[in-house]
Structure formats: C-alpha cells, structure tokens
PDB file of C-alpha atoms and ligand atoms in Angstrom:
ATOM      1  CA  MET X  28      33.737  98.746  79.929  1.00  0.00           C
ATOM      2  CA  PRO X  29      34.269  99.510  83.585  1.00  0.00           C
ATOM      3  CA  ALA X  30      32.356  97.478  86.191  1.00  0.00           C
ATOM      4  CA  SER X  31      28.673  98.685  86.290  1.00  0.00           C
ATOM      5  CA  ASP X  32      29.252  99.840  89.855  1.00  0.00           C
ATOM      6  CA  THR X  33      31.807 102.459  88.604  1.00  0.00           C
ATOM      7  CA  LEU X  34      29.465 103.860  85.988  1.00  0.00           C
ATOM      8  CA  PRO X  35      27.910 107.266  86.903  1.00  0.00           C
ATOM      9  CA  HIS X  36      24.471 107.245  88.583  1.00  0.00           C
ATOM     10  CA  SER X  37      23.614 110.857  88.056  1.00  0.00           C
ATOM     11  CA  VAL X  38      24.446 113.812  85.917  1.00  0.00           C
ATOM     12  CA  ALA X  39      26.665 115.125  88.670  1.00  0.00           C
ATOM     13  CA  ASP X  40      28.535 111.776  88.837  1.00  0.00           C
ATOM     14  CA  ALA X  41      29.050 111.880  85.003  1.00  0.00           C
ATOM     15  CA  LEU X  42      30.377 115.463  85.342  1.00  0.00           C
ATOM     16  CA  HIS X  43      32.849 114.442  87.999  1.00  0.00           C
ATOM     17  CA  GLN X  44      33.982 111.347  86.103  1.00  0.00           C
ATOM     18  CA  ARG X  45      34.541 112.977  82.695  1.00  0.00           C
ATOM     19  CA  ARG X  46      37.957 114.164  81.991  1.00  0.00           C
ATOM     20  CA  SER X  47      40.136 114.622  78.980  1.00  0.00           C
ATOM     21  CA  VAL X  48      41.769 111.211  78.354  1.00  0.00           C
ATOM     22  CA  ARG X  49      45.104 111.343  76.569  1.00  0.00           C
ATOM     23  CA  ALA X  50      45.906 107.592  76.141  1.00  0.00           C
ATOM     24  CA  PHE X  51      43.322 105.062  74.823  1.00  0.00           C
ATOM     25  CA  SER X  52      43.414 101.304  74.525  1.00  0.00           C
ATOM     26  CA  ASP X  53      43.003  99.790  71.004  1.00  0.00           C
ATOM     27  CA  ARG X  54      39.778  98.106  72.070  1.00  0.00           C
ATOM     28  CA  PRO X  55      37.212  98.922  69.380  1.00  0.00           C
ATOM     29  CA  VAL X  56      34.031 100.936  70.148  1.00  0.00           C
ATOM     30  CA  ASP X  57      30.660  99.527  69.309  1.00  0.00           C
ATOM     31  CA  PRO X  58      28.967 101.702  66.660  1.00  0.00           C
ATOM     32  CA  GLU X  59      25.575 100.804  68.096  1.00  0.00           C
ATOM     33  CA  VAL X  60      26.497 102.471  71.357  1.00  0.00           C
ATOM     34  CA  LEU X  61      27.700 105.575  69.412  1.00  0.00           C
ATOM     35  CA  LYS X  62      24.416 105.603  67.458  1.00  0.00           C
ATOM     36  CA  ARG X  63      22.331 105.744  70.728  1.00  0.00           C
ATOM     37  CA  ILE X  64      24.602 108.453  72.125  1.00  0.00           C
ATOM     38  CA  PHE X  65      24.254 110.700  69.128  1.00  0.00           C
ATOM     39  CA  ALA X  66      20.510 110.133  69.077  1.00  0.00           C
ATOM     40  CA  ALA X  67      20.280 111.171  72.666  1.00  0.00           C
ATOM     41  CA  ALA X  68      22.597 114.161  72.139  1.00  0.00           C
ATOM     42  CA  GLN X  69      20.154 115.542  69.608  1.00  0.00           C
ATOM     43  CA  ARG X  70      18.203 116.731  72.671  1.00  0.00           C
ATOM     44  CA  ALA X  71      20.937 119.408  73.342  1.00  0.00           C
ATOM     45  CA  PRO X  72      19.441 122.819  73.352  1.00  0.00           C
ATOM     46  CA  SER X  73      20.281 125.498  70.792  1.00  0.00           C
ATOM     47  CA  GLY X  74      19.193 129.137  70.334  1.00  0.00           C
ATOM     48  CA  GLY X  75      16.155 129.176  68.004  1.00  0.00           C
ATOM     49  CA  ASN X  76      16.481 125.370  67.874  1.00  0.00           C
ATOM     50  CA  LEU X  77      18.951 125.768  64.998  1.00  0.00           C
ATOM     51  CA  GLN X  78      20.777 122.636  65.958  1.00  0.00           C
ATOM     52  CA  PRO X  79      23.932 123.904  64.141  1.00  0.00           C
ATOM     53  CA  TRP X  80      26.228 120.994  64.983  1.00  0.00           C
ATOM     54  CA  GLN X  81      27.351 118.560  62.373  1.00  0.00           C
ATOM     55  CA  ALA X  82      29.790 115.818  62.893  1.00  0.00           C
ATOM     56  CA  THR X  83      31.768 113.337  60.909  1.00  0.00           C
ATOM     57  CA  VAL X  84      32.740 110.153  62.748  1.00  0.00           C
ATOM     58  CA  LEU X  85      35.606 108.038  61.564  1.00  0.00           C
ATOM     59  CA  THR X  86      37.254 104.785  62.341  1.00  0.00           C
ATOM     60  CA  GLY X  87      39.593 102.407  60.475  1.00  0.00           C
ATOM     61  CA  ALA X  88      40.880 103.606  56.970  1.00  0.00           C
ATOM     62  CA  PRO X  89      39.048 106.986  56.780  1.00  0.00           C
ATOM     63  CA  TRP X  90      40.520 107.949  60.244  1.00  0.00           C
ATOM     64  CA  GLN X  91      43.996 106.758  59.091  1.00  0.00           C
ATOM     65  CA  GLN X  92      43.680 109.006  55.980  1.00  0.00           C
ATOM     66  CA  VAL X  93      43.118 112.027  58.149  1.00  0.00           C
ATOM     67  CA  LYS X  94      46.200 111.130  60.360  1.00  0.00           C
ATOM     68  CA  ASP X  95      48.350 110.689  57.264  1.00  0.00           C
ATOM     69  CA  ALA X  96      47.118 113.959  55.568  1.00  0.00           C
ATOM     70  CA  VAL X  97      47.627 115.968  58.742  1.00  0.00           C
ATOM     71  CA  GLY X  98      50.983 114.177  59.460  1.00  0.00           C
ATOM     72  CA  ALA X  99      52.234 115.426  56.032  1.00  0.00           C
ATOM     73  CA  ARG X 100      51.292 119.044  57.045  1.00  0.00           C
ATOM     74  CA  LEU X 101      52.851 118.605  60.470  1.00  0.00           C
ATOM     75  CA  ALA X 102      56.174 117.673  58.763  1.00  0.00           C
ATOM     76  CA  MET X 103      56.070 121.086  57.063  1.00  0.00           C
ATOM     77  CA  GLY X 104      56.500 122.929  60.432  1.00  0.00           C
ATOM     78  CA  ARG X 105      54.917 126.334  60.712  1.00  0.00           C
ATOM     79  CA  ASP X 106      54.518 126.441  56.868  1.00  0.00           C
ATOM     80  CA  GLY X 107      51.913 123.706  57.237  1.00  0.00           C
ATOM     81  CA  TYR X 108      49.580 125.611  59.537  1.00  0.00           C
ATOM     82  CA  GLN X 109      46.080 126.389  58.229  1.00  0.00           C
ATOM     83  CA  PRO X 110      44.412 127.783  61.292  1.00  0.00           C
ATOM     84  CA  GLU X 111      40.623 127.725  61.002  1.00  0.00           C
ATOM     85  CA  TYR X 112      40.188 130.305  63.729  1.00  0.00           C
ATOM     86  CA  ASP X 113      42.164 131.829  66.680  1.00  0.00           C
ATOM     87  CA  ILE X 114      42.155 128.947  69.160  1.00  0.00           C
ATOM     88  CA  TYR X 115      42.875 131.472  71.963  1.00  0.00           C
ATOM     89  CA  PRO X 116      42.406 135.289  71.900  1.00  0.00           C
ATOM     90  CA  LYS X 117      45.613 137.142  70.865  1.00  0.00           C
ATOM     91  CA  GLY X 118      47.293 138.536  73.930  1.00  0.00           C
ATOM     92  CA  LEU X 119      45.535 136.307  76.447  1.00  0.00           C
ATOM     93  CA  THR X 120      45.712 138.166  79.838  1.00  0.00           C
ATOM     94  CA  GLU X 121      45.336 136.981  83.475  1.00  0.00           C
ATOM     95  CA  PRO X 122      43.776 134.991  85.025  1.00  0.00           C
ATOM     96  CA  TRP X 123      43.282 132.964  81.781  1.00  0.00           C
ATOM     97  CA  GLU X 124      46.962 132.910  80.711  1.00  0.00           C
ATOM     98  CA  SER X 125      48.024 131.245  84.040  1.00  0.00           C
ATOM     99  CA  ARG X 126      45.345 128.615  83.713  1.00  0.00           C
ATOM    100  CA  ARG X 127      46.384 127.749  80.216  1.00  0.00           C
ATOM    101  CA  PHE X 128      50.096 127.635  81.301  1.00  0.00           C
ATOM    102  CA  GLY X 129      49.093 125.566  84.327  1.00  0.00           C
ATOM    103  CA  ILE X 130      47.435 122.798  82.322  1.00  0.00           C
ATOM    104  CA  GLY X 131      50.426 122.409  80.059  1.00  0.00           C
ATOM    105  CA  GLU X 132      52.855 122.140  82.942  1.00  0.00           C
ATOM    106  CA  ALA X 133      50.708 119.695  84.813  1.00  0.00           C
ATOM    107  CA  LEU X 134      50.353 117.548  81.753  1.00  0.00           C
ATOM    108  CA  TYR X 135      54.148 117.367  81.116  1.00  0.00           C
ATOM    109  CA  ALA X 136      54.820 116.888  84.795  1.00  0.00           C
ATOM    110  CA  SER X 137      52.559 113.824  84.894  1.00  0.00           C
ATOM    111  CA  LEU X 138      54.728 112.423  82.118  1.00  0.00           C
ATOM    112  CA  GLY X 139      57.933 113.445  83.708  1.00  0.00           C
ATOM    113  CA  ILE X 140      58.948 115.628  80.786  1.00  0.00           C
ATOM    114  CA  PRO X 141      60.809 118.704  82.054  1.00  0.00           C
ATOM    115  CA  ARG X 142      60.763 122.082  80.338  1.00  0.00           C
ATOM    116  CA  GLU X 143      64.287 121.595  78.867  1.00  0.00           C
ATOM    117  CA  ASN X 144      63.153 118.458  77.030  1.00  0.00           C
ATOM    118  CA  LYS X 145      61.746 120.255  74.065  1.00  0.00           C
ATOM    119  CA  ALA X 146      61.756 117.162  71.873  1.00  0.00           C
ATOM    120  CA  GLY X 147      59.855 115.242  74.493  1.00  0.00           C
ATOM    121  CA  ARG X 148      57.213 117.967  74.926  1.00  0.00           C
ATOM    122  CA  LEU X 149      56.824 118.166  71.119  1.00  0.00           C
ATOM    123  CA  ALA X 150      56.469 114.375  70.820  1.00  0.00           C
ATOM    124  CA  GLN X 151      53.731 114.496  73.421  1.00  0.00           C
ATOM    125  CA  PHE X 152      51.967 117.372  71.595  1.00  0.00           C
ATOM    126  CA  VAL X 153      52.129 115.450  68.386  1.00  0.00           C
ATOM    127  CA  GLU X 154      50.228 112.639  70.077  1.00  0.00           C
ATOM    128  CA  ASN X 155      47.250 114.949  69.599  1.00  0.00           C
ATOM    129  CA  TYR X 156      47.413 114.201  65.952  1.00  0.00           C
ATOM    130  CA  ARG X 157      47.017 110.511  66.602  1.00  0.00           C
ATOM    131  CA  GLY X 158      43.960 111.177  68.697  1.00  0.00           C
ATOM    132  CA  PHE X 159      46.068 109.753  71.459  1.00  0.00           C
ATOM    133  CA  GLY X 160      45.551 106.324  70.060  1.00  0.00           C
ATOM    134  CA  ALA X 161      41.672 106.512  70.035  1.00  0.00           C
ATOM    135  CA  PRO X 162      40.065 104.070  67.647  1.00  0.00           C
ATOM    136  CA  VAL X 163      37.243 106.586  66.819  1.00  0.00           C
ATOM    137  CA  MET X 164      37.510 110.278  65.869  1.00  0.00           C
ATOM    138  CA  LEU X 165      34.669 112.702  65.649  1.00  0.00           C
ATOM    139  CA  PHE X 166      35.031 115.972  63.873  1.00  0.00           C
ATOM    140  CA  LEU X 167      32.643 118.642  64.842  1.00  0.00           C
ATOM    141  CA  HIS X 168      31.847 121.363  62.328  1.00  0.00           C
ATOM    142  CA  CYS X 169      29.093 123.685  61.242  1.00  0.00           C
ATOM    143  CA  SER X 170      28.183 126.062  58.471  1.00  0.00           C
ATOM    144  CA  ARG X 171      30.645 128.935  58.149  1.00  0.00           C
ATOM    145  CA  ILE X 172      27.765 131.486  58.426  1.00  0.00           C
ATOM    146  CA  MET X 173      27.252 130.594  62.134  1.00  0.00           C
ATOM    147  CA  GLY X 174      28.452 132.986  64.809  1.00  0.00           C
ATOM    148  CA  PRO X 175      29.319 132.928  68.573  1.00  0.00           C
ATOM    149  CA  PRO X 176      25.793 131.890  69.730  1.00  0.00           C
ATOM    150  CA  GLN X 177      25.793 128.836  67.452  1.00  0.00           C
ATOM    151  CA  TRP X 178      29.377 127.916  68.493  1.00  0.00           C
ATOM    152  CA  SER X 179      28.136 127.856  72.021  1.00  0.00           C
ATOM    153  CA  ASP X 180      25.345 125.494  70.835  1.00  0.00           C
ATOM    154  CA  MET X 181      28.087 123.213  69.453  1.00  0.00           C
ATOM    155  CA  GLY X 182      29.664 123.222  72.853  1.00  0.00           C
ATOM    156  CA  MET X 183      26.560 122.092  74.563  1.00  0.00           C
ATOM    157  CA  TRP X 184      26.195 119.286  72.096  1.00  0.00           C
ATOM    158  CA  LEU X 185      29.840 118.319  72.584  1.00  0.00           C
ATOM    159  CA  GLN X 186      29.413 118.202  76.437  1.00  0.00           C
ATOM    160  CA  SER X 187      26.237 116.232  76.022  1.00  0.00           C
ATOM    161  CA  VAL X 188      28.094 113.688  73.901  1.00  0.00           C
ATOM    162  CA  MET X 189      31.001 113.563  76.366  1.00  0.00           C
ATOM    163  CA  LEU X 190      28.747 112.895  79.402  1.00  0.00           C
ATOM    164  CA  LEU X 191      26.831 110.212  77.507  1.00  0.00           C
ATOM    165  CA  LEU X 192      30.156 108.582  76.649  1.00  0.00           C
ATOM    166  CA  VAL X 193      30.960 108.451  80.331  1.00  0.00           C
ATOM    167  CA  GLU X 194      27.554 106.923  81.012  1.00  0.00           C
ATOM    168  CA  ASN X 195      28.465 104.160  78.526  1.00  0.00           C
ATOM    169  CA  GLY X 196      31.953 103.444  80.004  1.00  0.00           C
ATOM    170  CA  LEU X 197      33.719 105.338  77.176  1.00  0.00           C
ATOM    171  CA  ALA X 198      36.294 108.107  77.396  1.00  0.00           C
ATOM    172  CA  SER X 199      37.048 111.066  75.226  1.00  0.00           C
ATOM    173  CA  CYS X 200      39.325 114.022  74.662  1.00  0.00           C
ATOM    174  CA  PRO X 201      38.055 117.192  72.904  1.00  0.00           C
ATOM    175  CA  GLN X 202      40.666 118.589  70.533  1.00  0.00           C
ATOM    176  CA  GLU X 203      40.797 122.021  69.097  1.00  0.00           C
ATOM    177  CA  CYS X 204      44.332 121.288  67.826  1.00  0.00           C
ATOM    178  CA  TRP X 205      42.823 119.912  64.609  1.00  0.00           C
ATOM    179  CA  ALA X 206      41.707 123.447  63.739  1.00  0.00           C
ATOM    180  CA  MET X 207      45.337 124.233  63.064  1.00  0.00           C
ATOM    181  CA  TYR X 208      45.103 122.033  59.956  1.00  0.00           C
ATOM    182  CA  GLY X 209      41.463 122.889  59.191  1.00  0.00           C
ATOM    183  CA  ALA X 210      41.590 122.911  55.395  1.00  0.00           C
ATOM    184  CA  THR X 211      43.370 119.498  55.209  1.00  0.00           C
ATOM    185  CA  VAL X 212      40.926 117.911  57.640  1.00  0.00           C
ATOM    186  CA  ARG X 213      37.990 119.302  55.749  1.00  0.00           C
ATOM    187  CA  GLU X 214      39.328 118.156  52.402  1.00  0.00           C
ATOM    188  CA  THR X 215      40.031 114.777  53.666  1.00  0.00           C
ATOM    189  CA  LEU X 216      36.515 114.456  55.125  1.00  0.00           C
ATOM    190  CA  GLY X 217      35.016 115.721  51.829  1.00  0.00           C
ATOM    191  CA  LEU X 218      33.593 118.819  53.385  1.00  0.00           C
ATOM    192  CA  GLY X 219      33.282 122.067  51.413  1.00  0.00           C
ATOM    193  CA  ASP X 220      34.609 125.490  52.274  1.00  0.00           C
ATOM    194  CA  ASP X 221      31.136 126.459  53.444  1.00  0.00           C
ATOM    195  CA  GLN X 222      31.838 124.334  56.622  1.00  0.00           C
ATOM    196  CA  ILE X 223      34.150 125.459  59.421  1.00  0.00           C
ATOM    197  CA  LEU X 224      36.000 122.782  61.671  1.00  0.00           C
ATOM    198  CA  PHE X 225      35.566 123.482  65.313  1.00  0.00           C
ATOM    199  CA  ALA X 226      37.261 120.498  66.974  1.00  0.00           C
ATOM    200  CA  GLY X 227      37.927 116.817  67.051  1.00  0.00           C
ATOM    201  CA  LEU X 228      36.689 114.410  69.835  1.00  0.00           C
ATOM    202  CA  ALA X 229      38.879 111.343  70.362  1.00  0.00           C
ATOM    203  CA  ILE X 230      36.655 108.511  71.507  1.00  0.00           C
ATOM    204  CA  GLY X 231      37.572 105.092  72.938  1.00  0.00           C
ATOM    205  CA  HIS X 232      38.312 103.117  76.063  1.00  0.00           C
ATOM    206  CA  ALA X 233      40.717 104.817  78.457  1.00  0.00           C
ATOM    207  CA  ASP X 234      44.173 103.177  78.960  1.00  0.00           C
ATOM    208  CA  GLU X 235      43.645 103.107  82.757  1.00  0.00           C
ATOM    209  CA  GLU X 236      47.352 102.415  83.359  1.00  0.00           C
ATOM    210  CA  ALA X 237      48.781 105.361  81.447  1.00  0.00           C
ATOM    211  CA  ALA X 238      50.463 108.016  83.588  1.00  0.00           C
ATOM    212  CA  VAL X 239      48.901 110.826  81.545  1.00  0.00           C
ATOM    213  CA  ASN X 240      45.415 109.645  82.608  1.00  0.00           C
ATOM    214  CA  GLN X 241      46.211 109.647  86.356  1.00  0.00           C
ATOM    215  CA  TRP X 242      45.632 113.286  87.116  1.00  0.00           C
ATOM    216  CA  THR X 243      42.619 115.561  87.473  1.00  0.00           C
ATOM    217  CA  VAL X 244      42.787 119.106  86.222  1.00  0.00           C
ATOM    218  CA  PRO X 245      41.755 121.528  89.057  1.00  0.00           C
ATOM    219  CA  ARG X 246      39.208 124.275  88.706  1.00  0.00           C
ATOM    220  CA  VAL X 247      38.995 127.704  90.428  1.00  0.00           C
ATOM    221  CA  GLY X 248      36.535 128.060  93.242  1.00  0.00           C
ATOM    222  CA  VAL X 249      32.992 128.659  92.255  1.00  0.00           C
ATOM    223  CA  GLU X 250      33.198 132.140  93.887  1.00  0.00           C
ATOM    224  CA  GLU X 251      35.392 133.199  91.016  1.00  0.00           C
ATOM    225  CA  ALA X 252      32.714 132.326  88.501  1.00  0.00           C
ATOM    226  CA  ILE X 253      29.340 133.140  90.153  1.00  0.00           C
ATOM    227  CA  ASP X 254      28.222 136.457  91.445  1.00  0.00           C
ATOM    228  CA  TRP X 255      25.029 136.029  93.598  1.00  0.00           C
ATOM    229  CA  GLN X 256      22.758 139.061  93.664  1.00  0.00           C
ATOM    230  CA  GLY X 257      19.539 139.491  95.659  1.00  0.00           C
ATOM    231  CA  PHE X 258      19.817 136.127  97.633  1.00  0.00           C
TER     232      PHE X 258
HETATM  233  C1  FMN Y  11      36.754 122.637  72.969  1.00  0.00           C
HETATM  234  C2  FMN Y  11      37.952 122.097  73.631  1.00  0.00           C
HETATM  235  C3  FMN Y  11      39.093 121.858  72.899  1.00  0.00           C
HETATM  236  C4  FMN Y  11      40.290 121.194  73.482  1.00  0.00           C
HETATM  237  N1  FMN Y  11      41.369 120.953  72.795  1.00  0.00           N
HETATM  238  C5  FMN Y  11      42.329 120.239  73.346  1.00  0.00           C
HETATM  239  C6  FMN Y  11      43.477 119.750  72.476  1.00  0.00           C
HETATM  240  O1  FMN Y  11      43.542 120.125  71.323  1.00  0.00           O
HETATM  241  N2  FMN Y  11      44.347 118.967  73.052  1.00  0.00           N
HETATM  242  C7  FMN Y  11      44.261 118.519  74.352  1.00  0.00           C
HETATM  243  O2  FMN Y  11      45.169 117.755  74.818  1.00  0.00           O
HETATM  244  N3  FMN Y  11      43.218 118.925  75.183  1.00  0.00           N
HETATM  245  C8  FMN Y  11      42.293 119.698  74.604  1.00  0.00           C
HETATM  246  N4  FMN Y  11      41.150 120.104  75.469  1.00  0.00           N
HETATM  247  C9  FMN Y  11      41.115 119.631  76.794  1.00  0.00           C
HETATM  248  C10 FMN Y  11      41.356 120.706  77.897  1.00  0.00           C
HETATM  249  O3  FMN Y  11      42.687 120.981  78.100  1.00  0.00           O
HETATM  250  C11 FMN Y  11      40.641 120.251  79.151  1.00  0.00           C
HETATM  251  O4  FMN Y  11      39.239 120.127  78.933  1.00  0.00           O
HETATM  252  C12 FMN Y  11      40.868 121.148  80.351  1.00  0.00           C
HETATM  253  O5  FMN Y  11      42.262 121.243  80.593  1.00  0.00           O
HETATM  254  C13 FMN Y  11      40.117 120.572  81.516  1.00  0.00           C
HETATM  255  O6  FMN Y  11      40.569 119.256  81.876  1.00  0.00           O
HETATM  256  P1  FMN Y  11      39.494 118.071  81.868  1.00  0.00           P
HETATM  257  O7  FMN Y  11      38.774 118.060  80.564  1.00  0.00           O
HETATM  258  O8  FMN Y  11      40.346 116.828  82.069  1.00  0.00           O
HETATM  259  O9  FMN Y  11      38.571 118.295  82.947  1.00  0.00           O
HETATM  260  C14 FMN Y  11      40.106 120.846  74.830  1.00  0.00           C
HETATM  261  C15 FMN Y  11      38.941 121.040  75.575  1.00  0.00           C
HETATM  262  C16 FMN Y  11      37.857 121.659  74.954  1.00  0.00           C
HETATM  263  C17 FMN Y  11      36.582 121.867  75.770  1.00  0.00           C
END
C-alpha cells in the first residue's frame, strides 16, 4: 500500500489519482478491504433504485479457469469471438474515432512498440486476457432485460468501486475486452444466458516501475463537454 500521505484526501484527489493500470504486482489483495469497498459502493445511485449491477469476484483457481477458457478461444482467432455487445458503435466518427486511436498509439508508444511491430502490439493486447497480471478479477454483469439507463447505473457503480480502490491504495483497470468472449466467461462463472457481461475490472497493487503505468491519458477541455446556459 502506498504511504498514507500519497492516499487521496478528497473525491477530487481520488479522481485525479485513478487511472487504468496495465501492470500489477503479484502482491495479494486483502478480501476484507474488498468487502468494505463493495459494501460502500452499494450507495451508488440508480434510476428507480433498481441497483442492476451484479458482480462475480475471482482470485486463485477460479480466476485461472477463466484465463484458461478464454485463452482457448483466443487461440481460435476470429472464429473464437463471441461478442456480447458492440463495444464501440459501428462506423465511429469524429471526434471519438481520433480519441480511440490516440489512446492506442499512446499506449504502444509508452512501451516502445512501433506500428510495424504487429506481433508486439498483439502480445500487449493479449495481456488484457491475463488481467495485466492482477491477482483479482471482477466481472460486472446484469440481467439481460436491462437497457441503456441501467447500463449507465452499472457505470456509476464501477466508478464508485474504482475510486474506493484508490482510497485504499489499490489500482484497477476496467476491461470491456472480456465481452469479446462473453459466453465463455459466463459459462465459466456459472452464469446463465439471462445475464449479460458488461466488463471485467482487474484489481491489485500497481507495478509502480512498469513503463505502461507511467503515463496519464489526456482529456479534452471541459468546454468541449459542457454548454453553460443562463449563467
Ligand atoms: C467500461 C470501460 C472499459 C474499458 N475497457 C478496456 C479494455 O478492455 N482494455 C484496456 O486496456 N482499457 C480499457 N479501458 C480503459 C480506457 O482505455 C481508459 O479508461 C481511458 O483510456 C482513460 O484512461 P484512464 O482510465 O487511465 O484515465 C476501459 C475503460 C472503461 C471505462
């Protein structure tokens, strides 16, 4: 755990400190800390108080089983895909396409993997399916009957968990990539077809030395997001 003086002292601090960590140490995570975090995250708001989020949290052998099962699908190439939903809209336009492209390029640049090194880029992408070495993996899912409003509720719960992890000196990476192998993940977790898998959340202690953890993803200026009226 980082020294207590580096822990966030406010919600704004936690927001600034949280980032997607893509290399974890093998230091285990105290389940009692996770229990407190999930209890606190139950305070996340949801339309109609539906609280649609459901999560399965894994470590040790059950986590390894998911990695093995998805690894077998990965080995099948495109034939192995079982997309649970469209991760991005088909035909993503500007400005969103550039933002998506930019994050990929910055990620590979941080690792010194040029565009020509397709095998190197693929190897880094496949790290997703090891949870970047995280000792704990959380899979976030909900009933398949839920729609966009309830998916936004899941997002609020997810951000609540990520900020609480920061407060406790823990790191995370949200991962939609698991939705590419939704059926295999659900089967391995023992979830029925009535559930839909949204994302994984890799949880652990950041490997502070790893190059991939040394950069901060920029954001567009607030003026691009907020239109003030009547002020
Ligand atoms: C729902 C969700 C799914 C994501 N899926 C992935 C993923 O599969 N793999 C990955 O490396 N990053 C994933 N990310 C991380 C984003 O790339 C990251 O949040 C964004 O680039 C901003 O960077 P930051 O989180 O470090 O601030 C995901 C983020 C969210 C919120």
